[in-house]
Amino acid sequence: MRKRQRSIITGVMAAAAVLLLTGTLSAQAPAQAKTKVVNKTVTYGQLTNKQPHRLAAIREAARQSILQTTKAKSSKVAAVYQVKLPTHMNKTAKLTKDGLRMPLLTNSFKLKHVTVPYSELKGKVLNRYLPKADKTSKVKTNKMVALTFDDGPDPTLTPRLLKTLKKNKAHATFFEVGQSVSRYPKITRAVLAGGNELGNHSWNHPDFNSIGTSNTASQVMRTNRAIYQATGTLPQYVRPPYGNITAAEGRKIQQPIIRWSVDSRDWSYLNTQKDINEVMKDTRGGDIVLMHDIHKQSVAAVPTIIKRLKAKGYKLVTVSQLLNYQALPGLQYFGAHDFRTAGK
């Protein structure tokens, strides 16, 4: 795995980056009120500025709301992906005081509509349709770093790491393996309870490129179910083992793909001081740092890494905070302003 993975964003991609990551309106978009109007019917094209990735994000949020509205058991996770959700920009929904009310076709959950809270749509629909509390604003990513930890939860090391994060008032994102989540659900819940976030890292860590699209989707679905069973919530993100994913798999998964820009290679060193040196040598503002919470040497390195990064003026945040809550399905993210189509 490369230590740093950077893409060269062309002029066209740069324009897309501004549009997708800042929510800036296109030159053709008409000026509208800065706040949403309650009980107003809107099209998905209006909500998303006709961007398919944003519409995919609305569908992702709707699945979460369907499960929580019906208090569904984990056995219904696969079924929620069978619910027909909007794919056409001219379809309509309604802005209500509680959220976006979306009409549904006949489905196994027996819902005629679902209301998605505005908090779940932050960064996914244009700011002018959201309450003030849920609007995104510019963030100084040059002063932010996202630490991420793969392959847990570990029954001993993950709790130790959570204590370190809490003591240092830092947060991180944990990409967990489904079979371990099923084994240690209490620890998975503790990750969220500490103000951190969870991501999907497959069921048993295969190379997606070697198992095919169908099996990849099954790996992701099975882990989504395990995380939902443990926490009552679906994970927003997927990180493919070894960072490998095809374009077809990226489309099939229907969740944002999170990669990294700094690879600590802690799995190869198994040496605390080398882990510290590697992270500190390469990390800059806006980076996503890859580590693992299944190696004691890696967990032992974290207190010093946090201390030194803070001394440089960096704030340790979750992936969602670093990406300003604007990660979208179908895209993969390497850092704060470094993204491309999944599989590319």
XYZ file of N, CA, C and O in Angstrom, residues 125-290:
664
model
N -28.121 17.483 1.041
C -28.976 18.338 0.222
C -28.463 19.766 0.337
O -27.674 20.090 1.228
N -28.899 20.634 -0.555
C -28.398 21.998 -0.558
C -28.787 22.722 0.731
O -29.869 22.530 1.280
N -27.894 23.559 1.198
C -28.067 24.243 2.481
C -29.389 24.992 2.601
O -29.978 25.060 3.680
N -29.871 25.558 1.506
C -31.043 26.423 1.612
C -32.308 25.657 1.994
O -33.319 26.273 2.330
N -32.253 24.325 1.959
C -33.416 23.521 2.330
C -33.300 22.968 3.758
O -34.147 22.176 4.181
N -32.279 23.376 4.475
C -32.024 22.835 5.807
C -32.179 23.895 6.886
O -31.915 25.083 6.654
N -32.550 23.484 8.103
C -32.549 24.418 9.233
C -31.130 24.893 9.514
O -30.152 24.227 9.153
N -31.008 25.995 10.186
C -29.691 26.595 10.461
C -28.761 25.605 11.147
O -27.574 25.524 10.818
N -29.282 24.830 12.092
C -28.450 23.905 12.855
C -27.845 22.803 11.987
O -26.833 22.200 12.373
N -28.443 22.539 10.847
C -27.992 21.436 9.995
C -27.320 21.880 8.701
O -26.998 21.049 7.844
N -27.120 23.172 8.559
C -26.400 23.667 7.385
C -24.907 23.414 7.552
O -24.383 23.396 8.664
N -24.218 23.215 6.447
C -22.758 23.120 6.502
C -22.158 24.494 6.239
O -22.752 25.336 5.571
N -20.988 24.716 6.802
C -20.240 25.943 6.553
C -18.797 25.558 6.293
O -18.397 24.403 6.513
N -18.017 26.478 5.811
C -16.626 26.167 5.497
C -15.864 25.778 6.768
O -16.084 26.334 7.835
N -14.988 24.791 6.639
C -14.158 24.365 7.757
C -12.689 24.480 7.361
O -12.343 24.385 6.186
N -11.847 24.694 8.347
C -10.411 24.836 8.103
C -9.759 23.457 8.162
O -9.207 23.054 9.184
N -9.837 22.749 7.046
C -9.307 21.390 7.032
C -7.786 21.361 7.140
O -7.215 20.315 7.456
N -7.133 22.488 6.897
C -5.680 22.513 7.045
C -5.267 22.398 8.503
O -4.092 22.216 8.815
N -6.235 22.477 9.407
C -5.967 22.320 10.832
C -6.629 21.065 11.396
O -6.762 20.907 12.606
N -7.049 20.152 10.496
C -7.759 18.946 10.923
C -7.080 17.690 10.386
O -6.589 17.681 9.262
N -7.069 16.641 11.206
C -6.555 15.337 10.800
C -7.532 14.277 11.304
O -8.018 14.356 12.435
N -7.831 13.290 10.457
C -8.720 12.193 10.851
C -7.899 10.918 11.057
O -7.336 10.379 10.101
N -7.820 10.460 12.296
C -7.207 9.174 12.591
C -8.259 8.090 12.356
O -9.403 8.221 12.799
N -7.878 7.025 11.663
C -8.802 5.919 11.422
C -8.122 4.611 11.818
O -6.912 4.453 11.670
N -8.939 3.671 12.315
C -8.417 2.405 12.817
C -9.203 1.252 12.210
O -10.421 1.196 12.308
N -8.487 0.319 11.596
C -9.097 -0.803 10.900
C -8.998 -2.105 11.693
O -8.132 -2.264 12.561
N -9.875 -3.041 11.336
C -9.793 -4.463 11.680
C -10.333 -4.836 13.058
O -10.348 -6.005 13.415
N -10.775 -3.866 13.873
C -11.363 -4.178 15.170
C -12.808 -4.612 15.016
O -13.281 -4.859 13.897
N -13.517 -4.683 16.157
C -13.016 -4.341 17.491
C -12.203 -5.472 18.119
O -12.481 -6.645 17.883
N -11.213 -5.079 18.902
C -10.412 -6.021 19.677
C -10.871 -5.931 21.129
O -11.079 -4.823 21.637
N -11.052 -7.071 21.813
C -11.619 -7.031 23.162
C -10.771 -6.304 24.197
O -11.290 -5.796 25.198
N -9.475 -6.223 23.968
C -8.581 -5.548 24.912
C -8.079 -4.210 24.396
O -8.116 -3.193 25.102
N -7.611 -4.198 23.154
C -6.943 -3.012 22.626
C -7.902 -1.884 22.268
O -7.590 -0.710 22.459
N -9.074 -2.212 21.714
C -10.009 -1.151 21.343
C -10.484 -0.366 22.560
O -10.469 0.874 22.532
N -10.878 -1.007 23.679
C -11.221 -0.228 24.871
C -10.064 0.633 25.377
O -10.280 1.755 25.845
N -8.851 0.112 25.272
C -7.679 0.897 25.696
C -7.533 2.135 24.818
O -7.260 3.243 25.308
N -7.737 1.968 23.520
C -7.642 3.088 22.595
C -8.744 4.111 22.859
O -8.516 5.325 22.812
N -9.948 3.644 23.145
C -11.063 4.556 23.431
C -10.761 5.406 24.665
O -11.104 6.596 24.713
N -10.118 4.825 25.666
C -9.727 5.591 26.858
C -8.708 6.662 26.502
O -8.770 7.788 27.016
N -7.783 6.319 25.623
C -6.776 7.294 25.179
C -7.434 8.464 24.453
O -7.112 9.627 24.703
N -8.357 8.157 23.559
C -9.045 9.210 22.817
C -9.833 10.107 23.761
O -9.792 11.344 23.643
N -10.541 9.512 24.697
C -11.336 10.296 25.649
C -10.447 11.183 26.508
O -10.739 12.371 26.707
N -9.351 10.637 26.997
C -8.432 11.392 27.846
C -7.857 12.593 27.111
O -7.660 13.668 27.698
N -7.613 12.440 25.814
C -7.002 13.502 25.024
C -8.023 14.347 24.258
O -7.636 15.172 23.429
N -9.304 14.119 24.529
C -10.380 14.867 23.879
C -10.228 14.841 22.363
O -10.322 15.863 21.675
N -9.986 13.647 21.868
C -9.841 13.427 20.425
C -10.887 12.404 19.983
O -11.390 11.620 20.789
N -11.214 12.428 18.690
C -12.158 11.468 18.130
C -11.560 10.821 16.894
O -10.651 11.368 16.264
N -12.088 9.661 16.549
C -11.550 8.903 15.424
C -12.673 8.118 14.763
O -13.800 8.069 15.255
N -12.337 7.489 13.644
C -13.280 6.646 12.916
C -12.746 5.220 12.891
O -11.574 5.006 12.573
N -13.611 4.280 13.251
C -13.225 2.874 13.346
C -13.907 2.083 12.235
O -15.141 2.031 12.164
N -13.111 1.461 11.373
C -13.641 0.616 10.309
C -13.542 -0.836 10.787
O -12.452 -1.407 10.850
N -14.708 -1.389 11.128
C -14.719 -2.660 11.837
C -15.108 -3.835 10.943
O -15.872 -3.695 9.979
N -14.567 -4.992 11.290
C -14.825 -6.237 10.578
C -16.064 -6.896 11.184
O -16.166 -7.061 12.403
N -17.004 -7.277 10.326
C -18.293 -7.749 10.787
C -18.250 -8.914 11.754
O -18.989 -8.952 12.744
N -17.398 -9.897 11.492
C -17.365 -11.061 12.368
C -16.877 -10.686 13.770
O -17.319 -11.298 14.764
N -16.048 -9.667 13.882
C -15.611 -9.207 15.203
C -16.684 -8.361 15.883
O -16.828 -8.394 17.106
N -17.433 -7.610 15.083
C -18.560 -6.849 15.636
C -19.563 -7.808 16.272
O -20.064 -7.575 17.377
N -19.852 -8.914 15.580
C -20.789 -9.904 16.111
C -20.265 -10.539 17.392
O -21.033 -10.906 18.282
N -18.961 -10.642 17.488
C -18.347 -11.269 18.660
C -18.279 -10.303 19.846
O -18.437 -10.706 20.991
N -18.063 -8.996 19.541
C -17.884 -8.018 20.612
C -18.787 -6.798 20.410
O -18.307 -5.662 20.271
N -20.094 -6.984 20.370
C -20.997 -5.856 20.109
C -20.921 -4.752 21.143
O -21.132 -3.581 20.829
N -20.629 -5.101 22.379
C -20.546 -4.099 23.437
C -19.439 -3.089 23.146
O -19.587 -1.891 23.399
N -18.335 -3.561 22.598
C -17.216 -2.676 22.281
C -17.577 -1.772 21.103
O -17.236 -0.592 21.074
N -18.286 -2.335 20.127
C -18.745 -1.522 18.999
C -19.654 -0.396 19.486
O -19.543 0.751 19.030
N -20.536 -0.700 20.420
C -21.393 0.350 20.996
C -20.565 1.391 21.738
O -20.872 2.586 21.697
N -19.508 0.953 22.396
C -18.653 1.883 23.141
C -17.947 2.864 22.211
O -17.685 4.013 22.597
N -17.632 2.427 20.990
C -17.004 3.321 20.008
C -17.907 4.518 19.757
O -17.469 5.674 19.799
N -19.181 4.259 19.506
C -20.125 5.344 19.258
C -20.375 6.166 20.516
O -20.487 7.395 20.448
N -20.454 5.507 21.647
C -20.729 6.216 22.903
C -19.637 7.227 23.225
O -19.900 8.233 23.904
N -18.431 6.992 22.708
C -17.324 7.903 22.959
C -17.264 9.071 21.989
O -16.292 9.836 21.999
N -18.284 9.204 21.139
C -18.299 10.305 20.180
C -17.512 10.029 18.919
O -17.269 10.934 18.108
N -17.125 8.778 18.731
C -16.410 8.376 17.520
C -17.426 7.864 16.498
O -18.621 7.824 16.765
N -16.945 7.444 15.325
C -17.869 6.902 14.345
C -17.387 5.565 13.817
O -16.206 5.217 13.940
N -18.341 4.812 13.266
C -18.093 3.461 12.780
C -18.189 3.398 11.268
O -19.021 4.077 10.658
N -17.354 2.552 10.682
C -17.442 2.270 9.263
C -17.387 0.770 9.037
O -16.998 -0.003 9.921
N -17.778 0.349 7.844
C -17.834 -1.052 7.451
C -16.509 -1.439 6.794
O -16.059 -0.797 5.847
N -15.882 -2.515 7.299
C -14.598 -2.970 6.738
C -14.689 -4.419 6.281
O -13.712 -5.161 6.378
N -15.868 -4.811 5.794
C -16.143 -6.160 5.283
C -16.438 -7.129 6.431
O -16.285 -6.789 7.613
N -16.840 -8.328 6.075
C -17.171 -9.336 7.083
C -15.926 -10.038 7.619
O -15.737 -10.175 8.821
N -15.047 -10.486 6.716
C -13.853 -11.205 7.184
C -12.593 -10.832 6.399
O -11.683 -11.642 6.251
N -12.573 -9.604 5.887
C -11.356 -8.993 5.319
C -10.813 -9.665 4.055
O -9.596 -9.855 3.903
N -11.643 -9.989 3.072
C -11.097 -10.489 1.804
C -10.697 -9.328 0.893
O -11.086 -8.182 1.132
N -9.941 -9.637 -0.115
C -9.646 -8.649 -1.154
C -10.855 -8.603 -2.088
O -11.152 -9.578 -2.786
N -11.579 -7.483 -2.104
C -12.784 -7.383 -2.919
C -12.502 -7.686 -4.386
O -13.337 -8.268 -5.080
N -11.348 -7.283 -4.868
C -11.026 -7.491 -6.276
C -10.956 -8.973 -6.652
O -11.082 -9.341 -7.822
N -10.770 -9.825 -5.663
C -10.599 -11.253 -5.946
C -11.866 -12.063 -5.741
O -11.903 -13.249 -6.094
N -12.933 -11.452 -5.206
C -14.129 -12.244 -4.894
C -15.337 -11.878 -5.755
O -16.359 -12.558 -5.710
N -15.244 -10.806 -6.531
C -16.332 -10.440 -7.421
C -17.363 -9.522 -6.780
O -17.456 -9.415 -5.556
N -18.148 -8.876 -7.630
C -19.086 -7.849 -7.170
C -20.163 -8.411 -6.251
O -20.486 -7.817 -5.215
N -20.735 -9.556 -6.599
C -21.808 -10.136 -5.798
C -21.334 -10.490 -4.391
O -21.994 -10.177 -3.399
N -20.181 -11.129 -4.298
C -19.648 -11.508 -2.990
C -19.216 -10.285 -2.189
O -19.343 -10.262 -0.962
N -18.718 -9.275 -2.879
C -18.360 -8.031 -2.201
C -19.591 -7.396 -1.571
O -19.573 -6.985 -0.398
N -20.676 -7.324 -2.346
C -21.910 -6.749 -1.818
C -22.414 -7.545 -0.619
O -22.924 -6.977 0.359
N -22.267 -8.860 -0.665
C -22.682 -9.710 0.445
C -21.844 -9.442 1.691
O -22.366 -9.400 2.811
N -20.534 -9.255 1.498
C -19.643 -8.930 2.619
C -20.074 -7.627 3.294
O -20.138 -7.533 4.523
N -20.379 -6.630 2.491
C -20.770 -5.332 3.022
C -22.123 -5.421 3.719
O -22.309 -4.893 4.828
N -23.080 -6.090 3.081
C -24.420 -6.212 3.657
C -24.379 -6.951 4.991
O -25.037 -6.551 5.962
N -23.615 -8.009 5.044
C -23.539 -8.801 6.272
C -22.960 -7.968 7.418
O -23.413 -8.067 8.559
N -21.983 -7.138 7.109
C -21.381 -6.302 8.139
C -22.301 -5.146 8.513
O -22.388 -4.771 9.695
N -23.000 -4.568 7.538
C -24.011 -3.554 7.861
C -25.022 -4.122 8.858
O -25.426 -3.450 9.814
N -25.436 -5.352 8.605
C -26.406 -5.992 9.497
C -25.817 -6.173 10.899
O -26.498 -5.918 11.898
N -24.562 -6.606 10.994
C -23.933 -6.814 12.301
C -23.819 -5.503 13.079
O -24.080 -5.459 14.292
N -23.434 -4.443 12.381
C -23.297 -3.141 13.045
C -24.666 -2.609 13.460
O -24.828 -2.048 14.551
N -25.675 -2.813 12.601
C -27.026 -2.388 12.967
C -27.528 -3.178 14.172
O -28.147 -2.622 15.090
N -27.256 -4.464 14.189
C -27.687 -5.285 15.323
C -27.019 -4.829 16.614
O -27.644 -4.835 17.682
N -25.763 -4.422 16.525
C -25.027 -4.002 17.721
C -25.414 -2.608 18.196
O -25.438 -2.338 19.401
N -25.734 -1.723 17.254
C -25.882 -0.311 17.608
C -27.240 0.305 17.277
O -27.544 1.397 17.743
N -28.025 -0.367 16.434
C -29.293 0.219 16.004
C -29.141 1.255 14.918
O -30.082 1.997 14.614
N -27.982 1.294 14.291
C -27.749 2.247 13.212
C -26.886 1.613 12.135
O -26.030 0.762 12.425
N -27.118 2.002 10.884
C -26.284 1.527 9.790
C -25.016 2.379 9.701
O -25.069 3.592 9.922
N -23.878 1.779 9.353
C -22.672 2.579 9.137
C -22.787 3.358 7.832
O -23.318 2.834 6.844
N -22.323 4.586 7.832
C -22.421 5.380 6.607
C -21.366 4.965 5.586
O -21.638 4.934 4.389
N -20.157 4.633 6.059
C -19.021 4.450 5.162
C -18.592 2.997 5.022
O -18.833 2.166 5.893
N -17.880 2.732 3.924
C -17.219 1.443 3.704
C -15.753 1.717 3.389
O -15.433 2.618 2.609
N -14.874 0.948 4.019
C -13.459 0.956 3.619
C -13.108 -0.445 3.132
O -13.140 -1.417 3.905
N -12.772 -0.594 1.853
C -12.433 -1.918 1.319
C -11.110 -2.418 1.903
O -10.150 -1.641 2.015
N -11.029 -3.685 2.288
C -9.739 -4.241 2.714
C -8.680 -4.017 1.644
O -8.957 -4.163 0.448
N -7.507 -3.625 2.063
C -6.371 -3.347 1.184
C -6.628 -2.155 0.254
O -5.806 -1.855 -0.611
N -7.758 -1.499 0.423
C -8.096 -0.349 -0.416
C -8.567 -0.729 -1.803
O -8.771 0.150 -2.647
N -8.784 -2.015 -2.053
C -9.119 -2.469 -3.402
C -10.626 -2.495 -3.629
O -11.374 -3.115 -2.868
N -11.056 -1.852 -4.706
C -12.468 -1.865 -5.064
C -12.606 -1.535 -6.551
O -11.865 -0.705 -7.086
N -13.529 -2.195 -7.221
C -13.774 -1.919 -8.629
C -14.885 -0.891 -8.765
O -15.635 -0.630 -7.816
N -15.023 -0.341 -9.959
C -16.091 0.627 -10.205
C -17.458 -0.024 -10.023
O -18.381 0.583 -9.457
N -17.596 -1.263 -10.488
C -18.872 -1.976 -10.349
C -19.215 -2.204 -8.885
O -20.378 -2.068 -8.470
N -18.220 -2.531 -8.088
C -18.446 -2.732 -6.657
C -18.821 -1.423 -5.976
O -19.698 -1.393 -5.106
N -18.173 -0.338 -6.380
C -18.495 0.968 -5.820
C -19.939 1.356 -6.080
O -20.617 1.922 -5.209
N -20.432 1.052 -7.286
C -21.835 1.347 -7.611
C -22.783 0.451 -6.827
O -23.834 0.882 -6.364
N -22.432 -0.796 -6.679
C -23.292 -1.769 -6.017
C -23.431 -1.488 -4.525
O -24.516 -1.666 -3.944
N -22.372 -1.056 -3.887
C -22.364 -0.882 -2.432
C -23.290 0.245 -1.979
O -23.901 0.171 -0.916
N -23.394 1.317 -2.753
C -24.298 2.426 -2.454
C -23.957 3.164 -1.162
O -24.835 3.689 -0.478
N -22.679 3.198 -0.806
C -22.200 3.941 0.356
C -20.891 4.637 -0.019
O -20.161 4.144 -0.891
N -20.573 5.767 0.619
C -19.290 6.407 0.336
C -18.129 5.480 0.702
O -18.199 4.747 1.698
N -17.086 5.513 -0.109
C -15.885 4.701 0.129
C -14.809 5.599 0.730
O -14.504 6.661 0.178
N -14.246 5.175 1.847
C -13.206 5.967 2.517
C -11.869 5.252 2.388
O -11.704 4.120 2.841
N -10.917 5.926 1.757
C -9.556 5.391 1.646
C -8.664 6.136 2.652
O -9.097 6.413 3.755
N -7.465 6.512 2.277
C -6.566 7.209 3.192
C -5.509 7.933 2.390
O -5.256 7.647 1.210
N -4.863 8.891 3.029
C -3.765 9.613 2.394
C -2.441 9.362 3.105
O -1.374 9.636 2.554
N -2.498 8.842 4.332
C -1.289 8.487 5.082
C -1.431 7.051 5.574
O -2.371 6.735 6.314
N -0.534 6.198 5.151
C -0.533 4.804 5.575
C 0.591 4.601 6.586
O 1.772 4.687 6.245
N 0.241 4.334 7.830
C 1.264 4.154 8.869
C 2.076 2.882 8.680
O 3.176 2.762 9.214
N 1.520 1.936 7.939
C 2.139 0.613 7.766
C 2.461 -0.035 9.118
O 3.433 -0.783 9.260
N 1.641 0.245 10.105
C 1.874 -0.291 11.443
C 1.833 -1.818 11.475
O 2.510 -2.452 12.286
N 1.066 -2.402 10.554
C 0.965 -3.857 10.498
C 2.285 -4.516 10.101
O 2.544 -5.682 10.446
N 3.117 -3.776 9.385
C 4.387 -4.344 8.943
C 5.511 -4.094 9.942
O 6.434 -4.898 10.058
N 5.423 -2.963 10.678
C 6.484 -2.639 11.640
C 6.295 -3.348 12.969
O 7.230 -3.901 13.547
N 5.047 -3.260 13.490
C 4.770 -3.750 14.845
C 5.803 -3.186 15.808
O 6.365 -3.892 16.656
N 6.037 -1.885 15.660
C 7.035 -1.186 16.469
C 6.486 0.204 16.788
O 6.247 1.005 15.881
N 6.284 0.486 18.047
C 5.620 1.726 18.461
C 6.348 2.965 17.967
O 5.726 3.890 17.419
N 7.652 3.018 18.125
C 8.388 4.208 17.731
C 8.359 4.411 16.218
O 8.225 5.543 15.735
N 8.443 3.321 15.466
C 8.365 3.443 14.005
C 6.976 3.920 13.579
O 6.848 4.705 12.631
N 5.962 3.462 14.280
C 4.601 3.918 13.974
C 4.498 5.426 14.179
O 3.944 6.147 13.347
N 5.022 5.898 15.280
C 4.999 7.333 15.578
C 5.737 8.107 14.499
O 5.246 9.101 13.960
N 6.939 7.648 14.176
C 7.771 8.347 13.196
C 7.094 8.395 11.827
O 7.123 9.422 11.142
N 6.484 7.284 11.428
C 5.869 7.209 10.109
C 4.689 8.166 9.995
O 4.535 8.871 8.992
N 3.840 8.191 11.018
C 2.679 9.081 10.989
C 3.121 10.534 11.030
O 2.629 11.370 10.254
N 4.036 10.862 11.884
C 4.447 12.264 12.027
C 5.205 12.752 10.801
O 5.132 13.929 10.447
N 5.911 11.870 10.116
C 6.677 12.258 8.936
C 5.766 12.684 7.794
O 6.067 13.618 7.047
N 4.629 12.006 7.673
C 3.800 12.183 6.482
C 2.538 13.011 6.679
O 1.947 13.480 5.712
N 2.063 13.174 7.902
C 0.740 13.750 8.116
C 0.728 15.269 8.009
O 1.567 15.961 8.598
N -0.250 15.768 7.244
C -0.500 17.203 7.101
C -1.991 17.453 7.294
O -2.788 16.519 7.337
N -2.353 18.704 7.357
C -3.759 19.047 7.511
C -4.605 18.498 6.375
O -4.202 18.559 5.215
N -5.770 17.956 6.713
C -6.670 17.390 5.719
C -6.444 15.923 5.441
O -7.169 15.327 4.633
N -5.469 15.302 6.115
C -5.143 13.901 5.855
C -6.062 12.946 6.606
O -6.570 13.240 7.688
N -6.241 11.768 6.001
C -6.869 10.624 6.649
C -5.758 9.614 6.914
O -5.090 9.153 5.979
N -5.537 9.286 8.177
C -4.416 8.430 8.585
C -4.926 7.010 8.846
O -5.902 6.813 9.575
N -4.267 6.038 8.254
C -4.634 4.628 8.420
C -3.768 3.970 9.490
O -2.541 3.948 9.387
